[in-house]
Amino acid sequence: MTDWNAMSDEDFRREVRQFFETDYPEELRHLPHRPTFAEIEHWHRKLHAKGWVAPAWPAEFGGMGLNAGKLLIFYEEQQHWGVVRGRDMGVQMVGPLIIKFGTQDQKDYWLPRILSCEDIWCQGYSEPGAGSDLANLRTRAEIDGDDFVINGQKIWTTMAHDATHIFMLVRTDPDTPRKQQGISFVLAPMDQPGVEVRTIRTLAGETEFCEVFFDDARTPRANLVGELNKGWTMAKALLSFERIFIGAPNLAQNALGQLESFARGRGAFDDPVFRDRFAQAALDVEDHAALYARFADQLKRGETLGADVSMLKIWVTECFQRITELMIEAAGPDGGTIGPLQVGNVSVDVLSSFYKARPTTIYGGSNEIQRNILSKAVLGLPG
């Protein structure tokens, strides 16, 4: 078994880069949409055969066992070469929680099935009426013999129509004094009576998001991960990991590169006002990359990230939005055109990019929530 952490950073980066550059299918690079499993199954099989499905998991569970520094290199190269985020919610989200909080039986059963994609997962966190405050969830799970009986609704459930299982937060004790109490983390199959999935068509015409309805759906009590009514602690652990992942600079860097190529082809740099606004956007992206590098260095030193990591998500998503607004301006009268616009050798779908940037300040904990975290936990302001 290869000890990737024993390699120098340069050698490891070279190995990862070569694999993504030569083996990743060209037609899947920088996909503008979240792919179904059928679209990327061949690539997933190749990753699985190489043992690279779960770079962050410990080697004893089938992962690469990368330390924080190597993991950042892996993700940087993955994003640089346009390797799409596949159906990775099992690997990125529920898998690490099972490793940390699950029983031995749960690890033995679920983890190999996540790696092989025998089970494909979606996340059941958001609910109607709860906004970004996850603790307001109302979906109930009541104990009935050896099962939980689930009733309620989840929304904005990414790719639920392509999933075989859902991991979710449910309220198992409605009478607790604090809304963060009485919540549990359960796993449930999707292919059963009482589970209905409806897709939500976005402005861009995609059906990435779904509503999921539970009407006396059932899941075995053995599918409870962690302690009953202690799910909120686990949810927070998951979100802190997601925050550094969402705050990576590539989102804004890639958009800025597209904007520059497109704007040069359209002659937008002849306008001094546009030049100034582009320069400001470029400086914002550079500032964010420097900030991200600071947090990345903390991880490499083995330090735990603090609440100030929320700055990353705020900064990169708002940069991304400003850049896509500049794309629309650079396109002029074609800014409302559906589909890609060709300028020389460059093809940019400016409207799709604009739409894609809108929800980024909302998902993963809205930027308003992130600012509240900063004001209370970093600045010490009263809540």
Tab-separated table of C-alpha atoms in Angstrom:
chain	number	residue	atom	x	y	z
A	1	MET	CA	0.000	0.000	0.000
A	2	THR	CA	1.436	3.381	-0.999
A	3	ASP	CA	2.231	5.813	1.814
A	4	TRP	CA	1.318	9.009	0.000
A	5	ASN	CA	2.227	11.173	2.986
A	6	ALA	CA	5.821	9.945	2.832
A	7	MET	CA	6.224	11.493	-0.644
A	8	SER	CA	7.422	15.069	-1.099
A	9	ASP	CA	4.676	17.536	-1.936
A	10	GLU	CA	6.212	18.069	-5.376
A	11	ASP	CA	6.300	14.345	-6.205
A	12	PHE	CA	2.761	13.832	-4.926
A	13	ARG	CA	1.435	16.778	-6.936
A	14	ARG	CA	3.170	15.432	-10.052
A	15	GLU	CA	1.574	11.992	-9.580
A	16	VAL	CA	-1.923	13.421	-9.066
A	17	ARG	CA	-1.558	15.893	-11.926
A	18	GLN	CA	-0.464	13.205	-14.362
A	19	PHE	CA	-3.439	11.005	-13.519
A	20	PHE	CA	-6.025	13.783	-13.876
A	21	GLU	CA	-4.405	15.160	-17.023
A	22	THR	CA	-4.134	11.863	-18.885
A	23	ASP	CA	-6.874	9.620	-17.510
A	24	TYR	CA	-9.814	11.944	-16.888
A	25	PRO	CA	-12.254	11.946	-19.853
A	26	GLU	CA	-11.913	15.161	-21.847
A	27	GLU	CA	-15.675	15.454	-22.402
A	28	LEU	CA	-16.277	15.595	-18.652
A	29	ARG	CA	-13.875	18.460	-17.871
A	30	HIS	CA	-15.452	21.566	-16.302
A	31	LEU	CA	-19.012	20.282	-16.689
A	32	PRO	CA	-21.462	23.176	-16.198
A	33	HIS	CA	-23.918	20.957	-14.314
A	34	ARG	CA	-23.899	18.339	-11.571
A	35	PRO	CA	-23.704	14.995	-13.416
A	36	THR	CA	-25.831	11.953	-12.782
A	37	PHE	CA	-24.061	8.797	-11.717
A	38	ALA	CA	-24.703	7.272	-15.133
A	39	GLU	CA	-22.696	10.103	-16.757
A	40	ILE	CA	-19.626	9.537	-14.609
A	41	GLU	CA	-19.878	5.861	-13.734
A	42	HIS	CA	-16.930	4.923	-15.956
A	43	TRP	CA	-14.716	7.540	-14.258
A	44	HIS	CA	-15.844	6.417	-10.824
A	45	ARG	CA	-14.952	2.798	-11.627
A	46	LYS	CA	-11.490	3.959	-12.667
A	47	LEU	CA	-11.029	5.922	-9.418
A	48	HIS	CA	-12.276	2.958	-7.409
A	49	ALA	CA	-9.859	0.575	-9.105
A	50	LYS	CA	-6.997	2.975	-8.314
A	51	GLY	CA	-8.109	3.348	-4.675
A	52	TRP	CA	-8.575	7.136	-5.031
A	53	VAL	CA	-12.310	7.473	-4.346
A	54	ALA	CA	-11.827	8.721	-0.774
A	55	PRO	CA	-8.585	10.726	-0.454
A	56	ALA	CA	-9.422	11.925	3.080
A	57	TRP	CA	-10.479	8.595	4.574
A	58	PRO	CA	-8.000	6.594	6.644
A	59	ALA	CA	-6.333	3.791	4.689
A	60	GLU	CA	-7.846	1.146	6.996
A	61	PHE	CA	-11.292	2.069	5.641
A	62	GLY	CA	-10.241	2.066	1.983
A	63	GLY	CA	-9.161	5.692	1.681
A	64	MET	CA	-5.844	7.241	0.675
A	65	GLY	CA	-5.167	8.445	4.225
A	66	LEU	CA	-3.884	11.835	3.073
A	67	ASN	CA	-2.803	14.384	5.649
A	68	ALA	CA	-4.219	17.916	5.369
A	69	GLY	CA	-1.412	19.244	3.169
A	70	LYS	CA	-1.604	16.374	0.676
A	71	LEU	CA	-5.391	16.564	0.678
A	72	LEU	CA	-5.303	20.229	-0.351
A	73	ILE	CA	-2.900	19.385	-3.164
A	74	PHE	CA	-5.254	16.626	-4.330
A	75	TYR	CA	-8.257	18.986	-4.404
A	76	GLU	CA	-6.265	21.807	-6.049
A	77	GLU	CA	-5.227	19.527	-8.910
A	78	GLN	CA	-8.724	18.060	-9.155
A	79	GLN	CA	-10.218	21.522	-9.603
A	80	HIS	CA	-7.425	22.779	-11.884
A	81	TRP	CA	-8.023	19.951	-14.362
A	82	GLY	CA	-11.780	20.387	-14.313
A	83	VAL	CA	-12.463	17.037	-12.652
A	84	VAL	CA	-16.115	17.186	-11.774
A	85	ARG	CA	-17.423	16.652	-8.262
A	86	GLY	CA	-19.124	13.338	-8.779
A	87	ARG	CA	-21.759	11.684	-6.616
A	88	ASP	CA	-19.513	12.226	-3.623
A	89	MET	CA	-21.892	13.005	-0.751
A	90	GLY	CA	-21.280	9.517	0.571
A	91	VAL	CA	-17.535	10.053	0.520
A	92	GLN	CA	-17.441	13.692	1.603
A	93	MET	CA	-20.249	13.762	4.143
A	94	VAL	CA	-21.837	10.628	5.537
A	95	GLY	CA	-18.737	8.436	5.276
A	96	PRO	CA	-16.566	10.568	7.620
A	97	LEU	CA	-19.427	10.708	10.147
A	98	ILE	CA	-19.850	6.925	10.102
A	99	ILE	CA	-16.085	6.567	10.577
A	100	LYS	CA	-16.143	8.947	13.545
A	101	PHE	CA	-19.485	8.148	15.190
A	102	GLY	CA	-20.731	4.860	13.691
A	103	THR	CA	-20.732	1.371	15.185
A	104	GLN	CA	-18.381	-1.305	13.885
A	105	ASP	CA	-21.322	-3.000	12.120
A	106	GLN	CA	-22.201	0.291	10.384
A	107	LYS	CA	-18.596	0.775	9.265
A	108	ASP	CA	-18.349	-2.791	7.962
A	109	TYR	CA	-21.620	-2.550	6.026
A	110	TRP	CA	-21.843	1.026	4.727
A	111	LEU	CA	-18.283	2.164	4.010
A	112	PRO	CA	-17.439	-0.391	1.254
A	113	ARG	CA	-20.792	0.341	-0.404
A	114	ILE	CA	-20.014	4.083	-0.410
A	115	LEU	CA	-16.631	3.510	-2.050
A	116	SER	CA	-18.068	1.266	-4.757
A	117	CYS	CA	-21.105	3.566	-5.246
A	118	GLU	CA	-23.361	0.576	-4.695
A	119	ASP	CA	-25.230	3.087	-2.554
A	120	ILE	CA	-25.555	6.674	-3.823
A	121	TRP	CA	-26.320	9.276	-1.186
A	122	CYS	CA	-28.070	12.600	-0.891
A	123	GLN	CA	-28.186	14.987	2.070
A	124	GLY	CA	-31.441	15.706	3.906
A	125	TYR	CA	-30.769	18.852	5.910
A	126	SER	CA	-32.759	21.830	4.544
A	127	GLU	CA	-36.493	22.079	5.141
A	128	PRO	CA	-39.264	24.486	4.080
A	129	GLY	CA	-39.707	27.221	6.682
A	130	ALA	CA	-36.353	26.543	8.343
A	131	GLY	CA	-34.306	28.825	6.104
A	132	SER	CA	-30.617	28.572	6.896
A	133	ASP	CA	-31.342	27.744	10.523
A	134	LEU	CA	-31.129	23.965	10.350
A	135	ALA	CA	-32.138	23.568	13.985
A	136	ASN	CA	-35.672	24.655	13.046
A	137	LEU	CA	-36.248	21.340	11.286
A	138	ARG	CA	-39.650	19.698	11.732
A	139	THR	CA	-39.291	16.302	10.069
A	140	ARG	CA	-40.126	13.742	12.766
A	141	ALA	CA	-38.867	10.205	13.334
A	142	GLU	CA	-40.837	8.207	15.896
A	143	ILE	CA	-39.766	4.851	17.250
A	144	ASP	CA	-42.041	1.952	16.306
A	145	GLY	CA	-40.607	-1.418	17.312
A	146	ASP	CA	-37.277	-1.872	15.533
A	147	ASP	CA	-37.923	1.008	13.129
A	148	PHE	CA	-38.122	4.767	12.960
A	149	VAL	CA	-41.255	6.033	11.209
A	150	ILE	CA	-40.464	9.255	9.340
A	151	ASN	CA	-42.866	12.052	8.394
A	152	GLY	CA	-41.989	15.453	6.981
A	153	GLN	CA	-40.336	17.177	4.044
A	154	LYS	CA	-36.839	18.105	2.924
A	155	ILE	CA	-36.049	20.646	0.210
A	156	TRP	CA	-33.098	21.721	-1.942
A	157	THR	CA	-31.945	18.125	-1.703
A	158	THR	CA	-29.190	17.947	-4.291
A	159	MET	CA	-29.584	15.078	-6.784
A	160	ALA	CA	-32.110	13.211	-4.642
A	161	HIS	CA	-33.652	11.812	-7.829
A	162	ASP	CA	-30.361	10.017	-8.532
A	163	ALA	CA	-29.807	8.679	-5.010
A	164	THR	CA	-30.517	5.300	-3.437
A	165	HIS	CA	-30.168	6.526	0.176
A	166	ILE	CA	-30.512	9.716	2.186
A	167	PHE	CA	-28.742	10.760	5.395
A	168	MET	CA	-30.700	13.304	7.345
A	169	LEU	CA	-31.392	15.169	10.508
A	170	VAL	CA	-34.740	14.325	12.090
A	171	ARG	CA	-36.455	15.441	15.258
A	172	THR	CA	-36.714	12.483	17.624
A	173	ASP	CA	-37.718	14.460	20.746
A	174	PRO	CA	-40.043	17.430	20.097
A	175	ASP	CA	-40.283	18.437	23.774
A	176	THR	CA	-36.739	19.628	24.479
A	177	PRO	CA	-36.213	23.232	25.721
A	178	ARG	CA	-33.633	24.086	23.036
A	179	LYS	CA	-34.244	23.530	19.348
A	180	GLN	CA	-30.697	22.159	18.917
A	181	GLN	CA	-31.589	19.276	21.229
A	182	GLY	CA	-33.750	16.265	20.372
A	183	ILE	CA	-32.285	15.915	16.862
A	184	SER	CA	-30.867	12.644	15.525
A	185	PHE	CA	-28.863	11.600	12.470
A	186	VAL	CA	-30.355	8.655	10.543
A	187	LEU	CA	-29.790	6.823	7.269
A	188	ALA	CA	-32.763	5.772	5.158
A	189	PRO	CA	-33.379	3.987	1.844
A	190	MET	CA	-35.143	5.992	-0.872
A	191	ASP	CA	-36.787	3.087	-2.754
A	192	GLN	CA	-39.653	2.414	-0.360
A	193	PRO	CA	-43.336	3.341	-0.043
A	194	GLY	CA	-43.743	6.689	1.660
A	195	VAL	CA	-40.785	8.422	-0.015
A	196	GLU	CA	-41.601	10.744	-2.909
A	197	VAL	CA	-39.031	12.812	-4.817
A	198	ARG	CA	-39.998	15.804	-6.950
A	199	THR	CA	-37.377	17.632	-8.971
A	200	ILE	CA	-37.141	21.443	-8.949
A	201	ARG	CA	-36.268	23.043	-12.283
A	202	THR	CA	-33.823	25.935	-11.858
A	203	LEU	CA	-33.675	29.155	-13.918
A	204	ALA	CA	-30.901	27.514	-15.932
A	205	GLY	CA	-33.279	24.672	-16.820
A	206	GLU	CA	-31.464	22.082	-14.728
A	207	THR	CA	-33.032	19.678	-12.231
A	208	GLU	CA	-30.229	19.404	-9.722
A	209	PHE	CA	-32.404	20.182	-6.688
A	210	CYS	CA	-35.353	18.197	-5.349
A	211	GLU	CA	-38.067	18.114	-2.740
A	212	VAL	CA	-38.330	14.882	-0.760
A	213	PHE	CA	-41.544	13.949	1.056
A	214	PHE	CA	-41.767	11.333	3.826
A	215	ASP	CA	-45.158	9.826	4.639
A	216	ASP	CA	-44.768	7.025	7.205
A	217	ALA	CA	-41.483	6.002	5.581
A	218	ARG	CA	-39.434	3.591	7.650
A	219	THR	CA	-35.819	2.939	8.444
A	220	PRO	CA	-34.363	0.441	10.940
A	221	ARG	CA	-33.264	1.805	14.315
A	222	ALA	CA	-29.915	0.236	13.471
A	223	ASN	CA	-29.524	3.089	10.955
A	224	LEU	CA	-29.197	5.678	13.723
A	225	VAL	CA	-25.635	7.052	13.632
A	226	GLY	CA	-24.292	8.308	16.957
A	227	GLU	CA	-26.488	8.776	20.000
A	228	LEU	CA	-30.237	9.326	19.922
A	229	ASN	CA	-31.064	13.053	20.212
A	230	LYS	CA	-27.380	14.045	19.857
A	231	GLY	CA	-27.365	14.645	16.101
A	232	TRP	CA	-26.755	18.388	16.269
A	233	THR	CA	-23.147	17.911	17.369
A	234	MET	CA	-22.567	15.657	14.388
A	235	ALA	CA	-24.239	18.118	12.027
A	236	LYS	CA	-21.898	20.881	13.151
A	237	ALA	CA	-18.870	18.657	12.590
A	238	LEU	CA	-20.030	18.061	9.040
A	239	LEU	CA	-20.624	21.745	8.339
A	240	SER	CA	-17.199	22.853	9.572
A	241	PHE	CA	-15.605	20.522	7.046
A	242	GLU	CA	-17.905	21.766	4.292
A	243	ARG	CA	-16.986	25.411	5.002
A	244	ILE	CA	-13.304	25.093	4.028
A	245	PHE	CA	-14.298	23.025	0.989
A	246	ILE	CA	-16.829	25.604	-0.222
A	247	GLY	CA	-14.384	28.452	0.436
A	248	ALA	CA	-11.714	27.245	-1.998
A	249	PRO	CA	-10.597	29.967	-4.444
A	250	ASN	CA	-11.078	28.000	-7.667
A	251	LEU	CA	-14.716	29.015	-7.985
A	252	ALA	CA	-13.765	32.671	-8.441
A	253	GLN	CA	-10.440	32.009	-10.164
A	254	ASN	CA	-12.021	29.922	-12.926
A	255	ALA	CA	-14.774	32.500	-13.462
A	256	LEU	CA	-12.215	35.331	-13.630
A	257	GLY	CA	-10.228	33.426	-16.260
A	258	GLN	CA	-13.360	32.936	-18.331
A	259	LEU	CA	-14.274	36.597	-17.947
A	260	GLU	CA	-10.851	37.798	-19.085
A	261	SER	CA	-10.833	35.608	-22.214
A	262	PHE	CA	-14.410	36.489	-23.079
A	263	ALA	CA	-14.023	40.234	-22.424
A	264	ARG	CA	-10.860	40.490	-24.521
A	265	GLY	CA	-12.619	38.780	-27.395
A	266	ARG	CA	-15.554	41.166	-27.109
A	267	GLY	CA	-13.361	44.277	-26.872
A	268	ALA	CA	-14.645	45.139	-23.396
A	269	PHE	CA	-11.179	46.199	-22.212
A	270	ASP	CA	-11.389	49.216	-24.531
A	271	ASP	CA	-13.726	50.692	-21.935
A	272	PRO	CA	-11.706	52.237	-19.032
A	273	VAL	CA	-14.604	51.748	-16.631
A	274	PHE	CA	-14.713	48.013	-17.402
A	275	ARG	CA	-10.913	47.820	-17.023
A	276	ASP	CA	-11.160	49.348	-13.556
A	277	ARG	CA	-13.916	46.984	-12.488
A	278	PHE	CA	-12.034	43.978	-13.846
A	279	ALA	CA	-8.885	45.065	-11.981
A	280	GLN	CA	-10.888	45.342	-8.753
A	281	ALA	CA	-12.328	41.854	-9.268
A	282	ALA	CA	-8.854	40.451	-9.962
A	283	LEU	CA	-7.508	42.029	-6.761
A	284	ASP	CA	-10.440	40.601	-4.796
A	285	VAL	CA	-9.663	37.131	-6.108
A	286	GLU	CA	-5.971	37.523	-5.210
A	287	ASP	CA	-6.903	38.672	-1.700
A	288	HIS	CA	-9.127	35.649	-1.261
A	289	ALA	CA	-6.425	33.251	-2.493
A	290	ALA	CA	-4.017	34.713	0.080
A	291	LEU	CA	-6.627	34.301	2.822
A	292	TYR	CA	-7.324	30.704	1.771
A	293	ALA	CA	-3.584	29.948	1.833
A	294	ARG	CA	-3.473	31.131	5.450
A	295	PHE	CA	-6.194	28.657	6.473
A	296	ALA	CA	-4.602	25.928	4.370
A	297	ASP	CA	-1.322	26.441	6.264
A	298	GLN	CA	-3.223	26.015	9.541
A	299	LEU	CA	-4.534	22.667	8.349
A	300	LYS	CA	-1.079	21.595	7.201
A	301	ARG	CA	0.235	22.345	10.689
A	302	GLY	CA	-2.507	20.111	12.117
A	303	GLU	CA	-4.364	23.010	13.735
A	304	THR	CA	-8.133	23.179	14.111
A	305	LEU	CA	-9.801	25.923	12.100
A	306	GLY	CA	-11.667	28.576	14.050
A	307	ALA	CA	-14.910	30.383	13.353
A	308	ASP	CA	-13.043	32.923	11.217
A	309	VAL	CA	-12.971	30.326	8.413
A	310	SER	CA	-16.463	31.658	7.605
A	311	MET	CA	-14.717	34.563	5.853
A	312	LEU	CA	-13.712	32.240	3.020
A	313	LYS	CA	-17.239	31.281	2.062
A	314	ILE	CA	-18.472	34.878	2.187
A	315	TRP	CA	-15.601	36.304	0.162
A	316	VAL	CA	-15.379	33.704	-2.613
A	317	THR	CA	-19.116	33.489	-3.274
A	318	GLU	CA	-19.580	37.261	-3.418
A	319	CYS	CA	-16.534	37.596	-5.694
A	320	PHE	CA	-18.035	34.932	-7.925
A	321	GLN	CA	-21.301	36.840	-8.177
A	322	ARG	CA	-19.577	40.132	-9.071
A	323	ILE	CA	-17.509	38.411	-11.774
A	324	THR	CA	-20.562	36.859	-13.413
A	325	GLU	CA	-22.270	40.266	-13.390
A	326	LEU	CA	-19.259	41.636	-15.287
A	327	MET	CA	-19.649	38.771	-17.780
A	328	ILE	CA	-23.200	39.877	-18.496
A	329	GLU	CA	-21.985	43.456	-19.026
A	330	ALA	CA	-19.174	42.325	-21.314
A	331	ALA	CA	-21.702	40.382	-23.400
A	332	GLY	CA	-23.737	43.546	-23.986
A	333	PRO	CA	-26.987	42.844	-25.857
A	334	ASP	CA	-26.120	39.108	-25.907
A	335	GLY	CA	-26.100	38.953	-22.100
A	336	GLY	CA	-29.571	37.412	-22.055
A	337	THR	CA	-28.755	34.718	-24.605
A	338	ILE	CA	-29.431	31.162	-23.505
A	339	GLY	CA	-26.529	28.830	-24.258
A	340	PRO	CA	-22.810	29.360	-24.900
A	341	LEU	CA	-21.447	32.431	-26.705
A	342	GLN	CA	-18.468	31.840	-28.970
A	343	VAL	CA	-15.624	34.386	-29.076
A	344	GLY	CA	-12.657	33.112	-31.086
A	345	ASN	CA	-11.642	29.837	-29.504
A	346	VAL	CA	-13.473	30.646	-26.283
A	347	SER	CA	-16.992	29.454	-25.532
A	348	VAL	CA	-18.676	30.921	-22.444
A	349	ASP	CA	-22.242	30.453	-21.230
A	350	VAL	CA	-22.541	33.828	-19.490
A	351	LEU	CA	-26.188	33.459	-18.507
A	352	SER	CA	-25.674	30.005	-17.006
A	353	SER	CA	-22.682	31.305	-15.013
A	354	PHE	CA	-24.793	34.208	-13.755
A	355	TYR	CA	-27.550	31.831	-12.637
A	356	LYS	CA	-25.033	29.433	-11.077
A	357	ALA	CA	-23.572	32.241	-8.950
A	358	ARG	CA	-26.902	33.307	-7.410
A	359	PRO	CA	-27.423	30.471	-4.869
A	360	THR	CA	-23.777	30.265	-3.795
A	361	THR	CA	-24.281	32.913	-1.103
A	362	ILE	CA	-27.184	30.862	0.284
A	363	TYR	CA	-26.190	27.193	0.284
A	364	GLY	CA	-23.804	25.677	2.809
A	365	GLY	CA	-25.042	28.149	5.436
A	366	SER	CA	-26.087	31.518	4.017
A	367	ASN	CA	-23.654	34.435	4.099
A	368	GLU	CA	-25.923	36.149	6.615
A	369	ILE	CA	-25.438	33.167	8.924
A	370	GLN	CA	-21.676	33.288	8.320
A	371	ARG	CA	-21.621	36.994	9.227
A	372	ASN	CA	-23.525	36.232	12.428
A	373	ILE	CA	-20.919	33.589	13.283
A	374	LEU	CA	-18.117	36.102	12.707
A	375	SER	CA	-19.829	38.823	14.729
A	376	LYS	CA	-20.447	36.582	17.741
A	377	ALA	CA	-17.561	34.106	17.765
A	378	VAL	CA	-14.775	36.303	16.349
A	379	LEU	CA	-15.697	39.909	17.207
A	380	GLY	CA	-17.528	39.041	20.432
A	381	LEU	CA	-20.543	41.168	19.593
A	382	PRO	CA	-23.777	40.420	21.474
A	383	GLY	CA	-26.164	38.038	19.686
